[in-house]
Each structure stands twice: as structure tokens, then as C-alpha cells.
mmCIF file of C-alpha atoms in Angstrom:
data_model
loop_
_atom_site.group_PDB
_atom_site.id
_atom_site.type_symbol
_atom_site.label_atom_id
_atom_site.label_comp_id
_atom_site.label_asym_id
_atom_site.label_seq_id
_atom_site.Cartn_x
_atom_site.Cartn_y
_atom_site.Cartn_z
ATOM 1 C CA MET A 1 37.227 94.704 38.070
ATOM 2 C CA LYS A 2 38.706 96.452 35.262
ATOM 3 C CA VAL A 3 36.982 94.322 32.379
ATOM 4 C CA LEU A 4 33.767 95.275 34.310
ATOM 5 C CA LYS A 5 34.508 98.875 33.612
ATOM 6 C CA GLN A 6 35.711 98.991 30.267
ATOM 7 C CA LYS A 7 32.225 97.000 29.506
ATOM 8 C CA ARG A 8 30.242 99.201 31.328
ATOM 9 C CA PHE A 9 31.961 101.845 29.419
ATOM 10 C CA ARG A 10 31.411 100.699 25.722
ATOM 11 C CA LYS A 11 27.765 100.208 26.756
ATOM 12 C CA THR A 12 27.375 103.829 27.243
ATOM 13 C CA VAL A 13 29.283 104.518 24.056
ATOM 14 C CA ARG A 14 26.751 102.119 22.339
ATOM 15 C CA PHE A 15 23.741 103.908 23.941
ATOM 16 C CA TYR A 16 25.112 107.595 22.462
ATOM 17 C CA LYS A 17 25.557 106.226 19.009
ATOM 18 C CA ALA A 18 22.389 104.365 18.715
ATOM 19 C CA CYS A 19 20.324 107.227 20.543
ATOM 20 C CA PHE A 20 22.091 110.370 19.670
ATOM 21 C CA ALA A 21 23.944 109.741 16.715
ATOM 22 C CA PHE A 22 27.481 109.943 17.893
ATOM 23 C CA ARG A 23 30.012 108.817 14.792
ATOM 24 C CA GLU A 24 33.742 107.953 15.031
ATOM 25 C CA PRO A 25 36.024 109.686 15.526
ATOM 26 C CA PHE A 26 34.685 111.352 19.001
ATOM 27 C CA LYS A 27 35.167 114.681 19.631
ATOM 28 C CA VAL A 28 36.383 115.453 22.958
ATOM 29 C CA LEU A 29 35.855 119.033 24.389
ATOM 30 C CA CYS A 30 37.919 119.631 27.448
ATOM 31 C CA ASP A 31 38.123 122.078 30.024
ATOM 32 C CA GLY A 32 40.984 123.821 31.969
ATOM 33 C CA ASN A 33 40.341 121.906 34.928
ATOM 34 C CA PHE A 34 40.265 118.606 33.669
ATOM 35 C CA LEU A 35 43.690 119.408 32.214
ATOM 36 C CA HIS A 36 45.391 120.240 34.949
ATOM 37 C CA PHE A 37 43.791 117.505 36.792
ATOM 38 C CA ALA A 38 45.539 114.985 34.258
ATOM 39 C CA LEU A 39 48.721 116.830 34.296
ATOM 40 C CA SER A 40 49.064 116.513 38.043
ATOM 41 C CA GLN A 41 47.973 113.025 38.187
ATOM 42 C CA ARG A 42 49.821 112.265 35.553
ATOM 43 C CA LEU A 43 47.563 110.197 33.543
ATOM 44 C CA GLY A 44 49.749 110.867 30.380
ATOM 45 C CA SER A 45 48.978 111.986 27.309
ATOM 46 C CA LEU A 46 45.513 112.497 26.067
ATOM 47 C CA GLN A 47 45.757 111.247 22.779
ATOM 48 C CA ASP A 48 46.484 107.549 23.877
ATOM 49 C CA ALA A 49 43.983 107.819 27.415
ATOM 50 C CA LEU A 50 40.832 109.288 25.762
ATOM 51 C CA PRO A 51 40.783 106.235 22.751
ATOM 52 C CA SER A 52 41.485 103.542 25.246
ATOM 53 C CA LEU A 53 38.407 104.943 27.233
ATOM 54 C CA LEU A 54 36.041 105.274 24.500
ATOM 55 C CA GLY A 55 37.011 102.662 22.795
ATOM 56 C CA ALA A 56 37.631 104.405 19.236
ATOM 57 C CA ALA A 57 39.491 107.184 17.900
ATOM 58 C CA THR A 58 38.595 110.417 19.374
ATOM 59 C CA LYS A 59 39.740 114.387 18.811
ATOM 60 C CA ALA A 60 40.551 116.719 21.964
ATOM 61 C CA PHE A 61 39.317 119.820 21.431
ATOM 62 C CA VAL A 62 39.518 123.162 23.628
ATOM 63 C CA THR A 63 37.821 126.922 22.950
ATOM 64 C CA ARG A 64 39.997 130.078 22.807
ATOM 65 C CA CYS A 65 37.932 131.338 26.235
ATOM 66 C CA ILE A 66 39.699 128.247 27.630
ATOM 67 C CA ILE A 67 42.954 129.205 26.671
ATOM 68 C CA ALA A 68 42.121 132.904 27.607
ATOM 69 C CA GLU A 69 41.275 131.785 31.039
ATOM 70 C CA LEU A 70 43.732 129.529 31.688
ATOM 71 C CA LYS A 71 46.270 132.732 30.474
ATOM 72 C CA GLN A 72 44.910 135.010 33.764
ATOM 73 C CA LEU A 73 45.292 131.607 36.315
ATOM 74 C CA GLY A 74 49.219 132.471 36.310
ATOM 75 C CA GLU A 75 52.100 130.535 36.121
ATOM 76 C CA SER A 76 51.024 127.802 38.609
ATOM 77 C CA PHE A 77 48.594 126.927 35.344
ATOM 78 C CA SER A 78 51.836 127.393 32.481
ATOM 79 C CA GLY A 79 51.853 124.085 31.958
ATOM 80 C CA THR A 80 48.254 123.549 31.096
ATOM 81 C CA LEU A 81 48.433 126.509 29.195
ATOM 82 C CA LEU A 82 50.972 124.386 26.989
ATOM 83 C CA ALA A 83 49.140 121.407 27.267
ATOM 84 C CA ALA A 84 46.097 123.268 26.072
ATOM 85 C CA ARG A 85 47.677 125.084 22.959
ATOM 86 C CA ARG A 86 49.038 121.454 21.967
ATOM 87 C CA LEU A 87 44.962 120.343 21.657
ATOM 88 C CA GLU A 88 42.808 121.611 18.685
ATOM 89 C CA ILE A 89 40.677 124.369 18.870
ATOM 90 C CA ALA A 90 37.186 124.215 17.915
ATOM 91 C CA LYS A 91 36.174 126.553 15.280
ATOM 92 C CA LEU A 92 32.757 127.434 15.451
ATOM 93 C CA ASP A 93 30.167 129.975 15.513
ATOM 94 C CA ARG A 94 29.239 129.569 18.828
ATOM 95 C CA CYS A 95 32.569 130.266 20.704
ATOM 96 C CA ASN A 96 32.930 134.049 18.852
ATOM 97 C CA HIS A 97 33.205 135.645 22.656
ATOM 98 C CA GLU A 98 34.232 139.131 22.603
ATOM 99 C CA PRO A 99 35.093 139.989 25.017
ATOM 100 C CA PHE A 100 36.403 136.652 26.382
ATOM 101 C CA LYS A 101 33.235 134.216 28.632
ATOM 102 C CA SER A 102 34.602 132.088 31.122
ATOM 103 C CA ALA A 103 34.714 128.158 30.684
ATOM 104 C CA SER A 104 31.515 126.723 31.783
ATOM 105 C CA ASP A 105 29.752 129.933 30.012
ATOM 106 C CA CYS A 106 31.268 128.614 26.726
ATOM 107 C CA LEU A 107 31.202 125.633 27.199
ATOM 108 C CA GLY A 108 27.467 125.981 27.607
ATOM 109 C CA ALA A 109 27.525 128.051 24.538
ATOM 110 C CA MET A 110 29.174 125.228 22.692
ATOM 111 C CA VAL A 111 26.581 122.678 23.760
ATOM 112 C CA GLY A 112 23.214 124.285 23.102
ATOM 113 C CA ASP A 113 20.428 122.855 23.951
ATOM 114 C CA ASN A 114 20.743 119.653 22.041
ATOM 115 C CA ASN A 115 24.183 119.329 21.505
ATOM 116 C CA PRO A 116 24.193 119.602 17.882
ATOM 117 C CA GLU A 117 28.300 118.413 17.343
ATOM 118 C CA HIS A 118 27.955 115.766 19.514
ATOM 119 C CA PHE A 119 30.654 116.620 21.973
ATOM 120 C CA PHE A 120 32.206 114.591 24.870
ATOM 121 C CA ILE A 121 32.455 117.148 28.085
ATOM 122 C CA ALA A 122 35.296 116.509 29.679
ATOM 123 C CA THR A 123 35.434 118.566 33.098
ATOM 124 C CA GLN A 124 36.107 118.112 36.825
ATOM 125 C CA ASP A 125 33.538 120.916 37.710
ATOM 126 C CA ALA A 126 30.557 118.688 39.619
ATOM 127 C CA GLU A 127 27.976 121.385 39.070
ATOM 128 C CA LEU A 128 28.992 121.692 35.421
ATOM 129 C CA ARG A 129 28.101 117.715 35.363
ATOM 130 C CA LYS A 130 24.882 118.071 36.720
ATOM 131 C CA ARG A 131 24.092 121.012 34.250
ATOM 132 C CA PHE A 132 24.554 118.852 31.350
ATOM 133 C CA CYS A 133 22.844 115.950 32.750
ATOM 134 C CA LYS A 134 19.788 117.805 31.769
ATOM 135 C CA VAL A 135 20.784 118.256 28.221
ATOM 136 C CA TYR A 136 19.744 115.231 26.142
ATOM 137 C CA GLY A 137 22.676 114.001 23.861
ATOM 138 C CA VAL A 138 25.843 114.822 26.193
ATOM 139 C CA ALA A 139 28.271 113.206 27.484
ATOM 140 C CA LEU A 140 30.473 113.525 30.413
ATOM 141 C CA ILE A 141 34.162 112.262 30.887
ATOM 142 C CA PHE A 142 35.544 113.146 34.320
ATOM 143 C CA ALA A 143 39.168 111.791 36.096
ATOM 144 C CA LYS A 144 39.485 110.301 39.716
ATOM 145 C CA LYS A 145 42.932 109.087 40.936
ATOM 146 C CA ASN A 146 44.937 108.076 37.929
ATOM 147 C CA SER A 147 42.445 106.917 35.878
ATOM 148 C CA LEU A 148 39.503 108.160 33.768
ATOM 149 C CA PHE A 149 36.140 107.687 34.011
ATOM 150 C CA LEU A 150 32.655 108.360 31.545
ATOM 151 C CA GLU A 151 29.458 109.356 33.317
ATOM 152 C CA PRO A 152 26.197 106.441 32.426
ATOM 153 C CA PRO A 153 23.537 108.438 31.007
ATOM 154 C CA SER A 154 21.138 110.395 33.221
ATOM 155 C CA GLU A 155 17.471 108.999 33.573
ATOM 156 C CA TRP A 156 16.743 111.890 31.752
ATOM 157 C CA GLN A 157 18.250 111.133 28.884
ATOM 158 C CA GLN A 158 16.946 107.588 28.826
ATOM 159 C CA LYS A 159 13.229 108.913 29.140
ATOM 160 C CA PHE A 160 13.981 110.974 26.133
ATOM 161 C CA SER A 161 15.340 107.902 23.982
ATOM 162 C CA ARG A 162 12.272 105.870 24.851
ATOM 163 C CA LEU A 163 10.236 108.684 24.153
ATOM 164 C CA SER A 164 12.230 109.542 20.233
ATOM 165 C CA GLU A 165 12.049 106.177 19.907
ATOM 166 C CA ALA A 166 8.047 105.255 20.266
ATOM 167 C CA GLU A 167 8.001 108.653 17.829
ATOM 168 C CA ARG A 168 9.681 106.760 15.117
ATOM 169 C CA MET A 169 7.675 104.002 15.246
ATOM 170 C CA HIS A 170 4.424 105.295 14.510
ATOM 171 C CA VAL A 171 3.842 106.212 11.300
ATOM 172 C CA LYS A 172 4.052 109.711 9.793
ATOM 173 C CA GLU A 173 1.415 111.413 7.615
ATOM 174 C CA GLN A 174 3.279 111.525 4.472
ATOM 175 C CA GLU A 175 4.056 107.698 5.084
ATOM 176 C CA LEU A 176 0.419 106.956 5.578
ATOM 177 C CA LYS A 177 -0.255 109.703 2.490
ATOM 178 C CA ILE A 178 2.573 107.211 -0.001
ATOM 179 C CA ILE A 179 0.298 103.635 1.145
ATOM 180 C CA ASP A 180 -2.738 105.011 0.812
ATOM 181 C CA PHE A 181 -1.878 106.508 -3.430
ATOM 182 C CA ARG A 182 -0.224 102.812 -3.792
ATOM 183 C CA ALA A 183 -3.839 101.193 -2.784
ATOM 184 C CA MET A 184 -5.549 103.608 -4.988
ATOM 185 C CA LYS A 185 -3.561 102.665 -8.111
ATOM 186 C CA LYS A 186 -3.534 98.855 -7.092
ATOM 187 C CA LYS A 187 -7.137 98.857 -7.203
ATOM 188 C CA GLU A 188 -7.134 100.733 -10.329
ATOM 189 C CA ALA A 189 -5.113 98.362 -11.950
ATOM 190 C CA GLU A 190 -7.694 95.778 -10.525
ATOM 191 C CA LEU A 191 -10.609 96.931 -12.284
ATOM 192 C CA ILE A 192 -8.571 97.369 -15.749
ATOM 193 C CA GLN A 193 -7.457 93.639 -15.456
ATOM 194 C CA ASN A 194 -11.653 93.011 -14.919
ATOM 195 C CA LEU A 195 -12.821 95.100 -17.629
ATOM 196 C CA ASP A 196 -10.126 93.946 -19.712
ATOM 197 C CA ASP A 197 -11.248 90.286 -19.071
ATOM 198 C CA SER A 198 -15.023 90.720 -19.450
ATOM 199 C CA ASN A 199 -14.278 92.014 -23.410
ATOM 200 C CA HIS A 200 -12.252 89.646 -23.941
ATOM 201 C CA GLY A 201 -13.623 86.773 -22.650
ATOM 202 C CA ALA A 202 -13.996 84.939 -26.074
ATOM 203 C CA ASP A 203 -10.536 85.582 -27.011
ATOM 204 C CA HIS A 204 -9.544 83.600 -23.998
ATOM 205 C CA ALA A 205 -12.113 80.708 -24.368
ATOM 206 C CA GLU A 206 -10.621 80.656 -27.914
ATOM 207 C CA GLY A 207 -7.032 80.592 -26.831
ATOM 208 C CA VAL A 208 -7.931 77.434 -23.993
ATOM 209 C CA SER A 209 -9.311 75.289 -26.919
ATOM 210 C CA HIS A 210 -6.004 76.202 -29.214
ATOM 211 C CA LYS A 211 -3.611 74.701 -26.528
ATOM 212 C CA VAL A 212 -6.298 71.386 -25.969
ATOM 213 C CA SER A 213 -6.005 70.936 -29.408
ATOM 214 C CA SER A 214 -2.290 71.318 -29.351
ATOM 215 C CA ALA A 215 -1.640 68.908 -26.373
ATOM 216 C CA LEU A 216 -3.992 66.281 -28.290
ATOM 217 C CA ALA A 217 -1.816 66.297 -31.276
ATOM 218 C CA LYS A 218 1.626 65.768 -28.853
ATOM 219 C CA GLU A 219 0.264 62.773 -27.330
ATOM 220 C CA GLU A 220 -1.212 61.249 -30.797
ATOM 221 C CA THR A 221 2.502 61.660 -32.500
ATOM 222 C CA PHE A 222 4.310 60.093 -29.134
ATOM 223 C CA GLU A 223 1.951 57.322 -29.217
ATOM 224 C CA GLN A 224 2.769 57.006 -33.309
ATOM 225 C CA ARG A 225 6.458 57.021 -32.010
ATOM 226 C CA ARG A 226 6.167 54.086 -29.242
ATOM 227 C CA ASN A 227 4.544 51.691 -31.562
ATOM 228 C CA LEU A 228 7.422 52.131 -34.354
ATOM 229 C CA ASN A 229 10.229 51.601 -31.280
ATOM 230 C CA VAL A 230 11.407 55.393 -32.448
ATOM 231 C CA LYS A 231 13.551 56.177 -29.479
ATOM 232 C CA GLU A 232 13.036 59.661 -28.737
ATOM 233 C CA ARG A 233 16.423 60.662 -27.445
ATOM 234 C CA PRO A 234 19.906 58.929 -28.075
ATOM 235 C CA VAL A 235 20.865 56.127 -25.533
ATOM 236 C CA PHE A 236 24.289 56.162 -24.551
ATOM 237 C CA LYS A 237 26.212 53.280 -23.706
ATOM 238 C CA ARG A 238 27.467 53.360 -19.551
ATOM 239 C CA LYS A 239 30.376 52.670 -19.073
ATOM 240 C CA ARG A 240 31.562 50.417 -16.367
ATOM 241 C CA ALA A 241 34.239 49.093 -14.418
ATOM 242 C CA LYS A 242 36.458 47.159 -16.006
ATOM 243 C CA GLY A 243 38.270 44.390 -14.274
ATOM 244 C CA PRO A 244 42.047 45.554 -12.726
ATOM 245 C CA ASN A 245 45.006 45.452 -15.062
ATOM 246 C CA PRO A 246 46.517 42.160 -14.739
ATOM 247 C CA LEU A 247 50.401 43.235 -15.311
ATOM 248 C CA SER A 248 50.057 45.155 -12.112
ATOM 249 C CA CYS A 249 48.533 42.710 -9.736
ATOM 250 C CA GLN A 250 50.514 40.489 -7.543
ATOM 251 C CA LYS A 251 51.182 36.925 -7.975
ATOM 252 C CA LYS A 252 48.624 33.848 -6.769
ATOM 253 C CA GLN A 253 49.938 32.305 -4.138
ATOM 254 C CA LYS A 254 50.676 28.403 -3.800
ATOM 255 C CA LYS A 255 48.222 26.842 -0.864
ATOM 256 C CA PRO A 256 50.192 24.662 1.122
ATOM 257 C CA VAL A 257 49.129 20.958 1.181
ATOM 258 C CA PRO A 258 47.842 19.811 4.504
ATOM 259 C CA GLY A 259 49.786 17.431 6.429
ATOM 260 C CA LEU A 260 53.329 18.586 4.666
ATOM 261 C CA GLY A 261 54.043 21.907 6.134
ATOM 262 C CA VAL A 262 56.754 23.065 8.448
ATOM 263 C CA ASP A 263 54.113 22.646 11.558
ATOM 264 C CA ASN A 264 53.670 18.970 11.232
ATOM 265 C CA HIS A 265 57.775 18.425 11.155
ATOM 266 C CA THR A 266 57.680 16.226 7.789
ATOM 267 C CA THR A 267 59.410 16.936 4.911
ATOM 268 C CA PRO A 268 57.963 16.608 1.890
ATOM 269 C CA HIS A 269 57.604 13.735 -0.496
ATOM 270 C CA THR A 270 60.190 13.461 -3.320
ATOM 271 C CA PRO A 271 59.513 11.349 -6.049
ATOM 272 C CA SER A 272 62.010 8.551 -6.732
ATOM 273 C CA ARG A 273 64.508 8.975 -9.297
ATOM 274 C CA ARG A 274 65.272 5.668 -11.516
ATOM 275 C CA LYS A 275 68.501 4.422 -10.972
ATOM 276 C CA ARG A 276 70.728 4.153 -13.765
ATOM 277 C CA CYS A 277 72.687 0.722 -13.684
ATOM 278 C CA ARG A 278 75.991 0.518 -16.138
ATOM 279 C CA ARG A 279 76.582 -2.196 -18.466
ATOM 280 C CA ARG A 280 80.020 -3.699 -18.001
ATOM 281 C CA ASN A 281 81.757 -4.465 -20.764
ATOM 282 C CA ARG A 282 81.824 -8.620 -21.153
ATOM 283 C CA HIS A 283 85.478 -8.889 -22.618
ATOM 284 C CA ASN A 284 86.464 -6.980 -19.647
ATOM 285 C CA CYS A 285 84.693 -9.181 -17.151
ATOM 286 C CA SER A 286 85.619 -12.320 -18.878
ATOM 287 C CA SER A 287 89.227 -12.311 -19.212
ATOM 288 C CA GLY A 288 88.930 -11.220 -15.552
ATOM 289 C CA ASN A 289 87.162 -14.713 -14.926
ATOM 290 C CA ILE A 290 89.687 -16.667 -16.776
ATOM 291 C CA SER A 291 92.615 -14.988 -14.911
#
């Protein structure tokens, strides 16, 4: 549920950025009841809660009239007064009220008719939120229980964004004048080019004949060179792959003779050696025989 809520808030922020030119860092204008509710519900510091809600850097502001109203409320709002003094004060010509006005009137003066400063208004006043829903370009923030919520754009704001988009789709008078001026200049250039072509027709014919003659001359020279077997470009001998290095190759193994292998359980045939016969000494032989 939390993921769906964040997606809805991001969609609302994109709407105000695209249709009403809201830019980062976003400016949030807080009133006294919103700050008091945030402290009572322990929502934490607004410097951390507002960026997580809007998905971008934010700056929280208050006005002098809001601080003056919190002073008048007494000690029960002393903590809210300290929290408001930690925020930046909106220094605009719209909040120079003397004497100070109420917070709702001051916020209405700050927003005006079209919210030129692109403020996010953070308030717990339901009537004030209904009032600002009719002003285009005003985004509203409120707190509920222990979390912050960004109110979706009202139907009136959506209708206004559609009308403004339709107006942007139409072509303005200044743009039409620019288009007509460019078309007129293009026609003038075409007329001038046609006049030049009619005046220089003979020159153009001479140029064409010159190009044809030069092309024929090139063809004749090409045929002559081909008959003489003259090559136009040098032909380089292509390097082909050579054989392997014999020193890096493995020596071939001799194939076994069929029928004499180990599988046949036979011993290889070895050539017979010539017997060496010794000659006996005849003298010894003859003496032995006499004896």
C-alpha cells in the first residue's frame, strides 16, 4: 500500500511540474496549525519528511504573520513557535502587512490569483484547502495521523491545464507572420533562379558539351592503356598463409603393424642373428686325440 501511495504522489508532482512549471527545490509554505499537528503526532523534522513526500529537495517557509499569530496563542503553542522560527521566512512584497493579518489571509495574499512563486501550501484547515482548490497552480499538503499526504489536483485545475495545452497547440499570429515571410522569400529566390536559367541558357549548353567531350576523351585514353596492357594501379602480391613451423610440430608416430600388436597377444618377429662359430686350434685338437 505504501508503494502505491508513493506512486500516486509522484504522479501528482509530475502534473504540477509539467502544467504549472514547478521546479526543484520545491518551496513549501507552512501555517501554524500544520506545524502544531506535526509536533503533536511526532512526524519528525520537516526537512526529512517533505523531501520523502515530494521525491526531491524542498525548502520549508513561514511568514511573519504566522509567527505573530503563534505568539498570540500563548504557552500551549510555544513549541510550535520554536519550530516555526527554525524555518525560513518568506521575504516577499506580498507579506508586508502592518498590522499583521491572520494566517489564512496572509497565505491568500502570498498565493494571489496564479501562485507566481509556485508554493506548496501545507495546512490542516479544510476550508482553506477548498478555497485554494479553485486557484490554478496551487498544490496542497496535509497531515493525517502519522503521515503526510499530497492532495491530488482538483477538476478545475485539470480543466485549466487542458485549455492551456489546447492554446499551445494553436499557431500564434507572430508565428504565422514568420511563416508567411519565409514563404515569400522562398518564392523570390525561385523566381530569381528561373530568370538566371533563361538568361544563361546558352552558357549552360556550352558547359554540357564541354563535359561530354571531356568524358569521351577519358574513355579513349582508357582504351589505349588497356590495349598496351598498362595497369592503372599497382597490383600488390597478396600474402597467403604459410605452412606450420616444422620445429614446433610434433613428430609423427609410426603406425603399428596389423597382427603384431598387443591386442593379438603375439610377440613381434625379430630377425635371426647369424651364429658365430669359433675355429678350434688344430694343434690342440690333434694332441688331444693322440693322447
